[in-house]
mmCIF file of N, CA and C in Angstrom:
data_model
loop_
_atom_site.group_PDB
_atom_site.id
_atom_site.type_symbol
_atom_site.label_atom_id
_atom_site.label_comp_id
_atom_site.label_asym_id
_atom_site.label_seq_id
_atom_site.Cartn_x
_atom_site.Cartn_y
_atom_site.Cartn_z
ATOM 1 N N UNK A 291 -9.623 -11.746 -1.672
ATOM 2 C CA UNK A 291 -10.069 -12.845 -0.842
ATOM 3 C C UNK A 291 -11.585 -13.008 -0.915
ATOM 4 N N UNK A 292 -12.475 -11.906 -1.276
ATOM 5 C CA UNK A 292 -13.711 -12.114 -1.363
ATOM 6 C C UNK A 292 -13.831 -11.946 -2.375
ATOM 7 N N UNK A 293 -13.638 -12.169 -3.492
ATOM 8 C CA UNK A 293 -13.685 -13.092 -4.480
ATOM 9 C C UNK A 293 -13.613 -14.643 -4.648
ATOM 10 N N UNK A 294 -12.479 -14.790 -4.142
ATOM 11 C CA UNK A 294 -12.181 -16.185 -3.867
ATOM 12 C C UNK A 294 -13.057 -17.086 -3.130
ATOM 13 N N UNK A 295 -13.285 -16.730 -1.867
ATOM 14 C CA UNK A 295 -14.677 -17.280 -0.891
ATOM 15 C C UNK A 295 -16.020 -17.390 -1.698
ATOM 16 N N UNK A 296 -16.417 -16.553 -3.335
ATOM 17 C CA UNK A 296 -17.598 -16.227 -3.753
ATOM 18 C C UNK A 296 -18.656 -15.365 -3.003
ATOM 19 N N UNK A 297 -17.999 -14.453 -2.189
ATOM 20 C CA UNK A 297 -18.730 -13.473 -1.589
ATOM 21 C C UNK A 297 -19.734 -12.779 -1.929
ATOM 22 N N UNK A 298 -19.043 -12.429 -3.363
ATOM 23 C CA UNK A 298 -19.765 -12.094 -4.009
ATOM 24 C C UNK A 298 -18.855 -11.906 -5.962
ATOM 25 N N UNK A 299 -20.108 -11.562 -6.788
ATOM 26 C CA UNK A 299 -19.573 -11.713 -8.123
ATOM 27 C C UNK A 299 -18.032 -10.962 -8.644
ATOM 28 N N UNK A 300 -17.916 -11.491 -9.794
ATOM 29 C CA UNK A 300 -16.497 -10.926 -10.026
ATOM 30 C C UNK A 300 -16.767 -9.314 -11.198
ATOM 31 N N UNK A 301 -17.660 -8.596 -10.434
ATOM 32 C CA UNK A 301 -18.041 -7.309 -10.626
ATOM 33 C C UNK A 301 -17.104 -6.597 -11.604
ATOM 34 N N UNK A 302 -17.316 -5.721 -12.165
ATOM 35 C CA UNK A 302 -15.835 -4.936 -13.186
ATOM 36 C C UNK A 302 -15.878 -3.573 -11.628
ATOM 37 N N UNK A 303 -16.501 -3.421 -11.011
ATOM 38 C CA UNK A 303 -16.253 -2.575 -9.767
ATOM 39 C C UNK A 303 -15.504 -2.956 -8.766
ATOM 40 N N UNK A 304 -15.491 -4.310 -8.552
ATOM 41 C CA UNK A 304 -14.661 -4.957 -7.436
ATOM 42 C C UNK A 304 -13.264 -5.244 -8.011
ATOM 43 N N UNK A 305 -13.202 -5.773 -9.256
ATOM 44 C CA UNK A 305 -11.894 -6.309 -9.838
ATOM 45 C C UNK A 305 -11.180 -4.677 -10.382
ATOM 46 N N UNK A 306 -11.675 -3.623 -10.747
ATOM 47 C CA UNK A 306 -11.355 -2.187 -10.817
ATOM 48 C C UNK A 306 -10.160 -2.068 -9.796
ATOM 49 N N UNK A 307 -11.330 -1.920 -8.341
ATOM 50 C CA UNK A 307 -10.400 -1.541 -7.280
ATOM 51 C C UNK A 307 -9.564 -2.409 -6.915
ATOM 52 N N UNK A 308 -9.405 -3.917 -7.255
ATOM 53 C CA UNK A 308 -8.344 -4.393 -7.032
ATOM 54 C C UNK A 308 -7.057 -4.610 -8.298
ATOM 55 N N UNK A 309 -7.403 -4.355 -9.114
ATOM 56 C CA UNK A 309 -5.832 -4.424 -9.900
ATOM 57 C C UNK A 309 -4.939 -2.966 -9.673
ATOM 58 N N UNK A 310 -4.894 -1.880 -9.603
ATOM 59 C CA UNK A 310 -3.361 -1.434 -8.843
ATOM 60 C C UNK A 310 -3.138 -1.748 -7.469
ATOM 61 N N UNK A 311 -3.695 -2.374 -6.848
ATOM 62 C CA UNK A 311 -2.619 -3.278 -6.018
ATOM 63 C C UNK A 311 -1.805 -4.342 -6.633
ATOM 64 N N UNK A 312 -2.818 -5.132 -7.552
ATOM 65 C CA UNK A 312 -1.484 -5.625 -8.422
ATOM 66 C C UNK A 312 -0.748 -5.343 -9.424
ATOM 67 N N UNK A 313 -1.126 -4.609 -9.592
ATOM 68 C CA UNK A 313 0.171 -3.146 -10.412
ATOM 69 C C UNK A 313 1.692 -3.135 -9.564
ATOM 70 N N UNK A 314 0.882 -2.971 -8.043
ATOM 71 C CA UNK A 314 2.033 -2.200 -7.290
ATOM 72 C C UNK A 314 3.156 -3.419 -6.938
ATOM 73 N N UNK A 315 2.590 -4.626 -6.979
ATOM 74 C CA UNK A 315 3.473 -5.694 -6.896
ATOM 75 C C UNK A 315 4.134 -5.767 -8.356
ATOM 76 N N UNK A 316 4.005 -5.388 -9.807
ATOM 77 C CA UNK A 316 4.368 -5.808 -10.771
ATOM 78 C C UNK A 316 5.989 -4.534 -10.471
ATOM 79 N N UNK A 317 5.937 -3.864 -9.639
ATOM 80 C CA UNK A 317 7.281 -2.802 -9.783
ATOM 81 C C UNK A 317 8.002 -2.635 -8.860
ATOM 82 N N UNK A 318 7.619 -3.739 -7.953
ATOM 83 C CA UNK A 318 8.523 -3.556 -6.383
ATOM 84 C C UNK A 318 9.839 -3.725 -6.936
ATOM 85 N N UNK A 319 10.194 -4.640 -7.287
ATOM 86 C CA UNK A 319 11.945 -5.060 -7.724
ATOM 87 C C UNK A 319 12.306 -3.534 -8.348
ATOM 88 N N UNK A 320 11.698 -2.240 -8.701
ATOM 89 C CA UNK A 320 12.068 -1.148 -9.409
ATOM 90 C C UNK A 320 12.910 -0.239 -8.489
ATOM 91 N N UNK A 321 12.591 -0.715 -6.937
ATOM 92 C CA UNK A 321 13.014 -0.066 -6.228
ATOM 93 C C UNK A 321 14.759 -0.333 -6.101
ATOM 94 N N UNK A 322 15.077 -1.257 -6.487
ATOM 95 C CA UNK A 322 16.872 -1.511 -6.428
ATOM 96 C C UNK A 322 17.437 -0.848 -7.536
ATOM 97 N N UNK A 323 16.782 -0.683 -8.787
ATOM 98 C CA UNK A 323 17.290 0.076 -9.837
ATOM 99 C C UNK A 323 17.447 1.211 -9.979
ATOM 100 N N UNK A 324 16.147 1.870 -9.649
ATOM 101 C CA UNK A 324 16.236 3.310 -9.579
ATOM 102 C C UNK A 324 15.310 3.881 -8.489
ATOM 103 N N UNK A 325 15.377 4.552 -7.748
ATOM 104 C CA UNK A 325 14.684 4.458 -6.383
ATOM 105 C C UNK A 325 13.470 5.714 -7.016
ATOM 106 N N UNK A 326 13.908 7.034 -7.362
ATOM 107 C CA UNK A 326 13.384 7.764 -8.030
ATOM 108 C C UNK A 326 12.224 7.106 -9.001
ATOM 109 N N UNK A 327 12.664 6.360 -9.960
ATOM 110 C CA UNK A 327 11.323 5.932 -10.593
ATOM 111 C C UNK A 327 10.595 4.903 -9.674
ATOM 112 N N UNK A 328 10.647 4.149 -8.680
ATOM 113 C CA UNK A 328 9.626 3.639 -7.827
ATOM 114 C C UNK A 328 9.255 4.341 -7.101
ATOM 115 N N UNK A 329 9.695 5.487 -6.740
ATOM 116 C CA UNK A 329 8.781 6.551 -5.733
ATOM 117 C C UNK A 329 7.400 6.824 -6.476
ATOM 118 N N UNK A 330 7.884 7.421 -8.289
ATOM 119 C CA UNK A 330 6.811 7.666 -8.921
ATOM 120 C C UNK A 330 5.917 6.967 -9.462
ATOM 121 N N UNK A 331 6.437 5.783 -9.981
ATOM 122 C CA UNK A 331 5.279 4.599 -10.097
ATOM 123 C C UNK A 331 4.100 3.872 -9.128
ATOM 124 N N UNK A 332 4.978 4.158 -7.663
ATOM 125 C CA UNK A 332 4.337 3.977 -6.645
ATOM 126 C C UNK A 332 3.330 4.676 -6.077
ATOM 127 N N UNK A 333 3.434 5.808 -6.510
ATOM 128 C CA UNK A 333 2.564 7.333 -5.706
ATOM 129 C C UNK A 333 1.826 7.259 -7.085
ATOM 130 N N UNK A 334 2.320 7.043 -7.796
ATOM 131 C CA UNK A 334 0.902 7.376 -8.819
ATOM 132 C C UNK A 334 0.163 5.488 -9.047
ATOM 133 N N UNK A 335 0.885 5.424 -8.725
ATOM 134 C CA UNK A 335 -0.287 3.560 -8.716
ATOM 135 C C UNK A 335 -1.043 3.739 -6.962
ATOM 136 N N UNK A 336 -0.902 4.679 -6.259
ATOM 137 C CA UNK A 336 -1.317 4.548 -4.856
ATOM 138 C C UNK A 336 -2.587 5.651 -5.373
ATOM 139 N N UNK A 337 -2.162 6.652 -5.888
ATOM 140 C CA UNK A 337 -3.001 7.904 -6.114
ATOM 141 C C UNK A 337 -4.335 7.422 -7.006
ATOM 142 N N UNK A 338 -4.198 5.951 -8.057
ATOM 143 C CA UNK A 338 -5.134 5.343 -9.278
ATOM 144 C C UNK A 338 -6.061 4.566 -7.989
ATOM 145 N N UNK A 339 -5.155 3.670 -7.251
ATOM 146 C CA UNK A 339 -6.338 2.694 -6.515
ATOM 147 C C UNK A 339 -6.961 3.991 -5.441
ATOM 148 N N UNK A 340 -6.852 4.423 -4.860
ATOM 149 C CA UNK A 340 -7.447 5.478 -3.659
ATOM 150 C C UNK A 340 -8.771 6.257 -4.933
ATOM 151 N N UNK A 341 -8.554 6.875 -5.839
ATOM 152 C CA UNK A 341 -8.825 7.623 -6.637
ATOM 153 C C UNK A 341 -10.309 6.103 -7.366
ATOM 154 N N UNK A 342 -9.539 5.221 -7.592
ATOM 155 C CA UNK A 342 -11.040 3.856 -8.124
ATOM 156 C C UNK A 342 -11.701 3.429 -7.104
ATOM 157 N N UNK A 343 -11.407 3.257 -5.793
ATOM 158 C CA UNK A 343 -12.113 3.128 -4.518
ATOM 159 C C UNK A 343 -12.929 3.719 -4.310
ATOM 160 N N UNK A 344 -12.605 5.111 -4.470
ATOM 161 C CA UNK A 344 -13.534 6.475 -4.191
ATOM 162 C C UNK A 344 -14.393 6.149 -5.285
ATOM 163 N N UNK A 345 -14.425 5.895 -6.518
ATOM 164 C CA UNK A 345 -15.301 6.202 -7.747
ATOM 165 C C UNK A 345 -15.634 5.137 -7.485
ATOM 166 N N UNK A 346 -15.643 3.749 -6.979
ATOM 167 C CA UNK A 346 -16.452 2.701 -7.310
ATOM 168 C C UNK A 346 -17.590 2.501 -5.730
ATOM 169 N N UNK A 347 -17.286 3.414 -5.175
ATOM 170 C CA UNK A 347 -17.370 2.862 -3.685
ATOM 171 C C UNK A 347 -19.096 2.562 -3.445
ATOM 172 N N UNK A 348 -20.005 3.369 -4.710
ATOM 173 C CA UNK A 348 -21.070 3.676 -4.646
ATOM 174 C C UNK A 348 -21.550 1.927 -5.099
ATOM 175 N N UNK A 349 -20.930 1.672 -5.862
ATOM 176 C CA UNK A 349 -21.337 0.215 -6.866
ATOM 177 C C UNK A 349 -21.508 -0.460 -5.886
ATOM 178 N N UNK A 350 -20.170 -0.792 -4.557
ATOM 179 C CA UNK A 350 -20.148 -1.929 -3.739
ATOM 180 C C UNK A 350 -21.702 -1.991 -2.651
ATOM 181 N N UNK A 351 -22.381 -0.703 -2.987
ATOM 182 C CA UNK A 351 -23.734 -0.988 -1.805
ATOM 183 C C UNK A 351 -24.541 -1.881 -2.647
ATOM 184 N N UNK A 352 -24.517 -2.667 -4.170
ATOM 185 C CA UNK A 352 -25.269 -3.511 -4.480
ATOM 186 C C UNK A 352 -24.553 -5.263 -3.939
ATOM 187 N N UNK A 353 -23.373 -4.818 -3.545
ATOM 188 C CA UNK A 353 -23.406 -6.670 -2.899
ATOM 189 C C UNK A 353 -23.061 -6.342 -1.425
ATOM 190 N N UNK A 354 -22.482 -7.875 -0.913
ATOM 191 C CA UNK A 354 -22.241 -7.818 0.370
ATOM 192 C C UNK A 354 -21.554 -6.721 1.372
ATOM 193 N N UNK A 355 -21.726 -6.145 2.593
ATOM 194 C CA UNK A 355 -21.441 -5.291 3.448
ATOM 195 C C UNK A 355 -19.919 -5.401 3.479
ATOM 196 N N UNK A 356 -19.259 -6.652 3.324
ATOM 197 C CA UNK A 356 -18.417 -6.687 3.675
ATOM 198 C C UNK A 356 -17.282 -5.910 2.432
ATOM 199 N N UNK A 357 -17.836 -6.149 1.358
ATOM 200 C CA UNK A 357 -16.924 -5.674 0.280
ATOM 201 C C UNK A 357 -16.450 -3.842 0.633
ATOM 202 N N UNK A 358 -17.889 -3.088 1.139
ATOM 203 C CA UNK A 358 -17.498 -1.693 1.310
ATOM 204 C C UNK A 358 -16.756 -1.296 2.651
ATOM 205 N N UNK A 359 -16.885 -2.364 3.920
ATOM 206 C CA UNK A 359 -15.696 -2.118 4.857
ATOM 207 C C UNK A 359 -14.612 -2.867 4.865
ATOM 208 N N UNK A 360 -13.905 -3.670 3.573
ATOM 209 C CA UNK A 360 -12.404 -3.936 2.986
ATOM 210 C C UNK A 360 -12.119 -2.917 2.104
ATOM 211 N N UNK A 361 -13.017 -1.843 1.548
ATOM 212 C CA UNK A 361 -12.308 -1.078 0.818
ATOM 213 C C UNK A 361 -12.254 0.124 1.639
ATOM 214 N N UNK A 362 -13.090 0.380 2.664
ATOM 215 C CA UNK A 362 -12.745 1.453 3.672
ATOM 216 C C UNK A 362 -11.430 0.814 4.215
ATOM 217 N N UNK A 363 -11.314 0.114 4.868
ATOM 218 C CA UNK A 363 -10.489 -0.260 5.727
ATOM 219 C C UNK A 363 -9.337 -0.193 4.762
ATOM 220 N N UNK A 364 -9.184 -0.679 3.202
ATOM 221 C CA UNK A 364 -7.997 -0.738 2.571
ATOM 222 C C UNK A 364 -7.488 0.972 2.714
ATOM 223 N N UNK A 365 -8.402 1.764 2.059
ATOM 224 C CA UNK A 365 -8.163 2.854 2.056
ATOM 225 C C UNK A 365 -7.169 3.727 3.233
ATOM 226 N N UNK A 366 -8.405 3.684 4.561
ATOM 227 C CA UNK A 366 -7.676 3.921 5.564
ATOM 228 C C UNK A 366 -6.066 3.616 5.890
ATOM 229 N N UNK A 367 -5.883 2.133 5.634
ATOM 230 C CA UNK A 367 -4.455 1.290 5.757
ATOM 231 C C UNK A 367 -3.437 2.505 4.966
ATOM 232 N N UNK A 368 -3.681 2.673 3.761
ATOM 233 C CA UNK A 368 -3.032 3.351 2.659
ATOM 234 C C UNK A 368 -2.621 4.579 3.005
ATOM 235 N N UNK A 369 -3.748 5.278 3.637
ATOM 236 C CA UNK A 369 -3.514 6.340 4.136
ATOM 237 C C UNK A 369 -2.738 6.551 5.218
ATOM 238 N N UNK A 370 -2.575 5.881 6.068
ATOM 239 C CA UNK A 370 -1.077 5.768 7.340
ATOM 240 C C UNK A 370 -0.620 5.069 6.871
ATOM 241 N N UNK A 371 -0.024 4.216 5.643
ATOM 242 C CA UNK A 371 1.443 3.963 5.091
ATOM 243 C C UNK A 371 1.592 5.072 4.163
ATOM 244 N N UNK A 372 1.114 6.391 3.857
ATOM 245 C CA UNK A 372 1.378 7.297 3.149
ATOM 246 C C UNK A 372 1.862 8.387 4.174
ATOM 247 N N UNK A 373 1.172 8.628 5.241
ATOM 248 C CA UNK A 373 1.733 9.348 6.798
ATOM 249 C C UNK A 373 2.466 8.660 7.161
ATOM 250 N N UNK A 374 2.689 7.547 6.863
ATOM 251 C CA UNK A 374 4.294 7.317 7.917
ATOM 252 C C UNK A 374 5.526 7.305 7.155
ATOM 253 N N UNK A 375 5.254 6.996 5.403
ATOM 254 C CA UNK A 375 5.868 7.494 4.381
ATOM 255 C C UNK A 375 6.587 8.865 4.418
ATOM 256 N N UNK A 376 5.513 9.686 4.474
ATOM 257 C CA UNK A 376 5.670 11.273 4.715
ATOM 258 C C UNK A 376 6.601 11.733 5.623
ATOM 259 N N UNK A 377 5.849 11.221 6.937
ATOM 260 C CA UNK A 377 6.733 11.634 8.359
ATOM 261 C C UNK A 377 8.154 10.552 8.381
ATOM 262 N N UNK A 378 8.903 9.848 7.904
ATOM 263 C CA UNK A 378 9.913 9.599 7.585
ATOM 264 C C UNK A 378 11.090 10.415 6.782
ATOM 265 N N UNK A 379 9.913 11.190 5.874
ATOM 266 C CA UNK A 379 11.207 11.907 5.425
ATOM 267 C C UNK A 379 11.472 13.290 6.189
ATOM 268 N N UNK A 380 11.055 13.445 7.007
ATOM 269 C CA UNK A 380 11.535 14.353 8.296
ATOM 270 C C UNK A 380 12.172 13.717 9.292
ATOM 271 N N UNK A 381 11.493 12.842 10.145
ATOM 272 C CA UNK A 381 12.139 12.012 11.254
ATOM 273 C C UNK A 381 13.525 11.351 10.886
ATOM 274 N N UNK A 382 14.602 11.640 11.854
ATOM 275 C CA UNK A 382 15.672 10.543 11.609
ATOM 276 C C UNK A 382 15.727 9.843 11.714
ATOM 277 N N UNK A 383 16.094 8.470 11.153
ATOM 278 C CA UNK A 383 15.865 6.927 11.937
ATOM 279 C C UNK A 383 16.847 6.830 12.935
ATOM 280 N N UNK A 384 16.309 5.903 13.771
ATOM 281 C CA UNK A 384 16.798 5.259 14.800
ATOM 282 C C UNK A 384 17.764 4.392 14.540
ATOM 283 N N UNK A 385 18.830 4.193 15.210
ATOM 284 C CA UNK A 385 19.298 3.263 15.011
ATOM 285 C C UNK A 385 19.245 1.647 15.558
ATOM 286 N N UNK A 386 18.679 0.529 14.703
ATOM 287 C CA UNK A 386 18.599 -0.771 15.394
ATOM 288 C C UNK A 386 19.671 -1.635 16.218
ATOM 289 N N UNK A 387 19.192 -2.146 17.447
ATOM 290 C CA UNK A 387 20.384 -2.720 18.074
ATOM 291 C C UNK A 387 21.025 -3.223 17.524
ATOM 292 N N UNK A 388 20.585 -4.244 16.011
ATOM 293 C CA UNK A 388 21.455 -5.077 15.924
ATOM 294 C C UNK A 388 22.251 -4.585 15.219
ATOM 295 N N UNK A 389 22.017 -3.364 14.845
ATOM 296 C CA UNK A 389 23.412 -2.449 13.541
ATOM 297 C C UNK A 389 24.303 -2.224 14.636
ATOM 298 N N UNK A 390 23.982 -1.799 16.054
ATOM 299 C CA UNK A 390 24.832 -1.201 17.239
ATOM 300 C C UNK A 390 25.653 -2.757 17.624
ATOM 301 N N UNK A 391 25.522 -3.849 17.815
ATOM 302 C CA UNK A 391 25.842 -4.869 18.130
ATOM 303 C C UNK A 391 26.882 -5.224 17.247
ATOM 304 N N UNK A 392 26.400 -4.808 16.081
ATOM 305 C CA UNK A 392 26.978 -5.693 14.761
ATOM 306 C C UNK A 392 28.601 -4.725 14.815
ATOM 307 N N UNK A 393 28.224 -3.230 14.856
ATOM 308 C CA UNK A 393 29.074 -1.983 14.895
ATOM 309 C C UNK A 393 30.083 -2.533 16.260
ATOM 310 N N UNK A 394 29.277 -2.934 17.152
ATOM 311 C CA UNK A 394 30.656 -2.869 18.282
ATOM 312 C C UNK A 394 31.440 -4.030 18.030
ATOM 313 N N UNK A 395 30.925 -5.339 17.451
ATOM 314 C CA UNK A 395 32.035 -6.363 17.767
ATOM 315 C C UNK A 395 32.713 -6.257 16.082
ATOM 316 N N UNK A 396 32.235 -5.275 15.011
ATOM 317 C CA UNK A 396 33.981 -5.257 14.224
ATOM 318 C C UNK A 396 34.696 -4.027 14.376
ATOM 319 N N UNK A 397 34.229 -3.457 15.574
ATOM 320 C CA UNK A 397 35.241 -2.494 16.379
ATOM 321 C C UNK A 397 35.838 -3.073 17.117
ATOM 322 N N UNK A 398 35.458 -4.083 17.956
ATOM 323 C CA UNK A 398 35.898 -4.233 19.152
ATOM 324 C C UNK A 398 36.231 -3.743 20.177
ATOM 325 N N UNK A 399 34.431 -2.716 20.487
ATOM 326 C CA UNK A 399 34.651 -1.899 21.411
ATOM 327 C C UNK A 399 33.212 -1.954 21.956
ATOM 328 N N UNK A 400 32.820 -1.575 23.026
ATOM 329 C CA UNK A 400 31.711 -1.368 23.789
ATOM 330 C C UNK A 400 32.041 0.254 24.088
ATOM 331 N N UNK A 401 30.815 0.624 23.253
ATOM 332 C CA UNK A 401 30.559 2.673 23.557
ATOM 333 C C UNK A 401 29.656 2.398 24.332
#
């Protein structure tokens, strides 16, 4: 998006940290095929952008302020969808009303 606005230039530091995010959109559909290989394409396309953020992060103090708190802030984001990633595969899910709703009326029962 700050690119787009002309925030600032189209840097090989700014466009760096943004293509594996669009990596990570080029393999979503991978997840219906084989769940196993989108875990790993995913964690290692999550592990490349976190990993170019960090290495570019120094470049972004030559343009606008705003470019180095969207890539903090991206970072951060990443990092609690990777903790809540994590803590999912411990936690049991819950079950949603509407699976319970859906469950009682082709029973035809109220538990």
């Amino acid at each position: 998006c700050l690119l787009t606005a002309q925030v600032g230039p189209p840097a090989r530091c700014i466009v760096d940290s943004a293509m594996p995010l669009v990596m990570q959109h080029w393999f979503v559909l991978t997840r219906y095929v084989s769940p196993n290989a989108y875990m790993v394409v995913m964690l290692s396309l999550e592990a490349f952008f976190e990993w170019t953020i960090i290495h570019n992060f120094e470049c972004l103090y030559q343009f606008d302020v705003m470019f180095r708190h969207t890539a903090a802030t991206m970072i951060f984001a990443h990092w609690i969808y990777l903790a809540a990633a994590f803590i999912s595969l411990f936690a049991p899910e819950e079950e949603h009303e509407e699976e319970v709703v859906e469950n009682q009326s082709a029973t035809g029962s109220i538990e």
